[in-house]
Amino acid sequence: MKIRVHGAMCVASGNFGFTAPRIFQNRPENGGFAELLQDEPSAEDQKAALEAEYLCPSGAIQIDNHQIPVQKLRNGTPRSEA
């Protein structure tokens, strides 16, 4: 399992830090934005990583080759990060 955080998409919700604290951190001095502590979690932490990916409201967390969902802005314009 390989994890990537797309920083430009992060909205600093903090879900990842509570769900998988050994993998992600949200530091106040960083504005609460996602910080990846380990990009290849142990088998013990993989379930928490998947849950954090699912709970991320902005789609900033990507595990393996899962596709990040395209989100729409209020004006209907698609937004994604390559």
XYZ file of N, CA, C and O in Angstrom, residues 13-26 44-57 61 63:
120
model
N -9.365 19.488 7.231
C -10.490 19.045 8.064
C -10.012 18.325 9.320
O -10.711 18.299 10.318
N -8.841 17.707 9.251
C -8.281 17.012 10.398
C -8.746 15.578 10.560
O -8.315 14.894 11.474
N -9.639 15.097 9.681
C -10.151 13.724 9.796
C -9.028 12.699 9.788
O -9.060 11.726 10.536
N -8.046 12.888 8.946
C -6.960 11.918 8.787
C -6.145 11.776 10.055
O -5.755 10.687 10.429
N -5.884 12.880 10.740
C -5.084 12.842 11.961
C -5.759 12.098 13.097
O -5.103 11.455 13.903
N -7.077 12.168 13.142
C -7.829 11.447 14.179
C -8.016 9.977 13.813
O -8.015 9.114 14.666
N -8.185 9.710 12.517
C -8.462 8.359 12.045
C -7.204 7.496 11.981
O -7.246 6.318 12.322
N -6.113 8.081 11.530
C -4.867 7.332 11.355
C -3.677 8.169 11.843
O -2.846 8.620 11.055
N -3.565 8.383 13.154
C -2.532 9.286 13.678
C -1.093 8.815 13.502
O -0.177 9.628 13.595
N -0.892 7.534 13.239
C 0.482 7.071 12.994
C 0.895 7.275 11.541
O 2.064 7.133 11.202
N -0.069 7.648 10.697
C 0.201 7.840 9.277
C 0.137 9.318 8.893
O 0.946 9.799 8.102
N -0.835 10.032 9.448
C -1.059 11.432 9.106
C -1.007 12.297 10.349
O -1.311 11.846 11.446
N -0.680 13.568 10.121
C -0.655 14.512 11.223
C -1.164 15.853 10.707
O -0.954 16.200 9.542
N -1.832 16.586 11.556
C -2.211 17.950 11.205
C -1.679 18.868 12.293
O -2.196 18.924 13.395
N -0.808 -3.391 10.053
C -1.642 -3.007 11.191
C -2.355 -1.662 10.962
O -3.469 -1.470 11.434
N -1.720 -0.756 10.225
C -2.272 0.579 10.008
C -3.012 0.751 8.680
O -3.567 1.817 8.416
N -3.045 -0.266 7.856
C -3.644 -0.123 6.530
C -5.149 0.139 6.571
O -5.659 0.938 5.791
N -5.858 -0.497 7.474
C -7.303 -0.272 7.573
C -7.595 1.186 7.929
O -8.489 1.810 7.367
N -6.829 1.733 8.859
C -7.006 3.136 9.254
C -6.685 4.075 8.090
O -7.361 5.092 7.897
N -5.680 3.724 7.296
C -5.333 4.544 6.131
C -6.472 4.568 5.120
O -6.816 5.626 4.575
N -7.063 3.421 4.864
C -8.196 3.350 3.935
C -9.389 4.140 4.459
O -10.078 4.824 3.690
N -9.621 4.082 5.755
C -10.715 4.844 6.347
C -10.449 6.347 6.217
O -11.348 7.127 5.905
N -9.212 6.762 6.432
C -8.854 8.175 6.297
C -9.056 8.650 4.860
O -9.556 9.757 4.633
N -8.696 7.800 3.897
C -8.914 8.159 2.485
C -10.407 8.344 2.221
O -10.823 9.309 1.588
N -11.210 7.442 2.735
C -12.653 7.500 2.537
C -13.259 8.744 3.190
O -14.153 9.380 2.633
N -12.790 9.097 4.372
C -13.356 10.219 5.114
C -12.866 11.591 4.663
O -13.462 12.599 5.015
N -11.802 11.630 3.887
C -11.240 12.916 3.467
C -12.249 13.660 2.584
O -12.573 13.202 1.486
N -12.766 14.811 3.047
C -13.812 15.502 2.299
C -13.343 16.110 0.980
O -14.143 16.340 0.078
N -6.319 12.611 -0.084
C -5.571 11.391 0.221
C -5.830 10.378 -0.878
O -6.971 10.092 -1.212
N -4.645 6.455 -2.108
C -3.941 5.223 -1.773
C -3.798 4.385 -3.024
O -4.767 4.161 -3.756
